[in-house]
Amino acid sequence: MTKLKDLKKRYMEDADFREEYARADDEFKLIEALVRARTEAKLTQAELAQRLGTTQSAIARLEGGRVSPSFATLRRYAEATGTRLTVGLVQADN
């Protein structure tokens, strides 16, 4: 049976795969940051939804990566969790 790390190593040799993997990794980092902000604020999805004027299911979709949030939504999410949104651009690894 192939180990996951060996499979990843083999796929990472492909430039297209590496690019998609990096893109997905960035999305996972954002999702992780959202969930961390909410949990550190000691809020349930339902409580956060109430603060944002939306539904718990909308928060679940956001935290599950099933929607692409707008900048305004991310800013409101940050404010509701007592955090601050920061955005940055860094040089691409080419």
Short mmCIF file of C-alpha atoms in Angstrom, two decimals:
data_model
loop_
_atom_site.label_atom_id
_atom_site.label_comp_id
_atom_site.label_asym_id
_atom_site.label_seq_id
_atom_site.Cartn_x
_atom_site.Cartn_y
_atom_site.Cartn_z
CA MET A 1 0.00 0.00 0.00
CA THR A 2 1.27 3.47 -0.93
CA LYS A 3 1.81 5.84 1.98
CA LEU A 4 0.22 9.26 1.73
CA LYS A 5 3.54 11.08 2.10
CA ASP A 6 5.03 9.03 -0.76
CA LEU A 7 2.04 9.71 -2.96
CA LYS A 8 2.23 13.43 -2.20
CA LYS A 9 5.95 13.47 -2.98
CA ARG A 10 5.31 11.84 -6.35
CA TYR A 11 2.46 14.21 -7.26
CA MET A 12 4.42 17.29 -6.12
CA GLU A 13 6.82 16.64 -9.00
CA ASP A 14 4.06 17.85 -11.34
CA ALA A 15 4.02 21.67 -11.68
CA ASP A 16 0.24 21.87 -12.22
CA PHE A 17 -0.39 19.76 -9.13
CA ARG A 18 1.98 21.92 -7.04
CA GLU A 19 0.14 25.05 -8.13
CA GLU A 20 -3.28 23.65 -7.24
CA TYR A 21 -1.95 22.25 -3.97
CA ALA A 22 -0.59 25.68 -2.99
CA ARG A 23 -3.90 27.32 -3.86
CA ALA A 24 -5.82 24.78 -1.78
CA ASP A 25 -3.36 25.18 1.08
CA ASP A 26 -4.03 28.93 1.16
CA GLU A 27 -7.78 28.29 1.32
CA PHE A 28 -7.33 25.79 4.16
CA LYS A 29 -5.25 28.34 6.06
CA LEU A 30 -8.04 30.89 5.75
CA ILE A 31 -10.66 28.38 6.92
CA GLU A 32 -8.44 27.42 9.85
CA ALA A 33 -8.02 31.10 10.79
CA LEU A 34 -11.79 31.66 10.68
CA VAL A 35 -12.57 28.70 12.90
CA ARG A 36 -9.75 29.61 15.30
CA ALA A 37 -11.02 33.19 15.61
CA ARG A 38 -14.54 31.98 16.36
CA THR A 39 -13.48 29.36 18.89
CA GLU A 40 -11.05 31.71 20.65
CA ALA A 41 -13.93 34.20 20.90
CA LYS A 42 -15.86 31.35 22.55
CA LEU A 43 -18.67 31.63 20.01
CA THR A 44 -20.74 28.89 18.48
CA GLN A 45 -21.61 29.10 14.81
CA ALA A 46 -25.14 30.07 15.82
CA GLU A 47 -23.93 32.88 18.10
CA LEU A 48 -21.61 34.21 15.40
CA ALA A 49 -24.40 34.02 12.85
CA GLN A 50 -26.62 36.10 15.10
CA ARG A 51 -23.90 38.76 15.40
CA LEU A 52 -23.54 38.82 11.62
CA GLY A 53 -27.24 38.79 10.90
CA THR A 54 -27.11 35.50 9.03
CA THR A 55 -27.79 31.82 9.67
CA GLN A 56 -25.74 29.10 11.32
CA SER A 57 -25.79 27.17 8.05
CA ALA A 58 -24.22 30.16 6.25
CA ILE A 59 -21.40 30.17 8.81
CA ALA A 60 -20.97 26.42 8.35
CA ARG A 61 -20.69 26.86 4.57
CA LEU A 62 -18.14 29.65 5.07
CA GLU A 63 -16.06 27.63 7.53
CA GLY A 64 -16.39 24.53 5.38
CA GLY A 65 -14.90 26.25 2.37
CA ARG A 66 -18.04 25.83 0.27
CA VAL A 67 -18.32 29.56 -0.48
CA SER A 68 -15.81 32.25 -1.40
CA PRO A 69 -16.36 35.11 1.03
CA SER A 70 -16.16 38.72 0.01
CA PHE A 71 -13.68 41.07 1.65
CA ALA A 72 -16.61 42.76 3.41
CA THR A 73 -17.79 39.42 4.83
CA LEU A 74 -14.32 38.62 6.12
CA ARG A 75 -14.07 42.06 7.71
CA ARG A 76 -17.46 41.63 9.43
CA TYR A 77 -16.47 38.12 10.57
CA ALA A 78 -13.27 39.52 12.08
CA GLU A 79 -15.10 42.31 13.88
CA ALA A 80 -17.69 39.87 15.24
CA THR A 81 -14.93 37.66 16.67
CA GLY A 82 -12.91 40.51 18.14
CA THR A 83 -10.13 40.10 15.60
CA ARG A 84 -8.73 42.25 12.81
CA LEU A 85 -8.56 41.27 9.15
CA THR A 86 -5.19 41.69 7.48
CA VAL A 87 -4.39 40.98 3.85
CA GLY A 88 -1.02 40.81 2.21
CA LEU A 89 0.64 39.92 -1.04
CA VAL A 90 3.96 38.13 -1.18
CA GLN A 91 6.29 37.33 -4.03
CA ALA A 92 5.34 34.09 -5.76
CA ASP A 93 7.81 31.22 -5.64
CA ASN A 94 8.78 30.65 -9.27
#
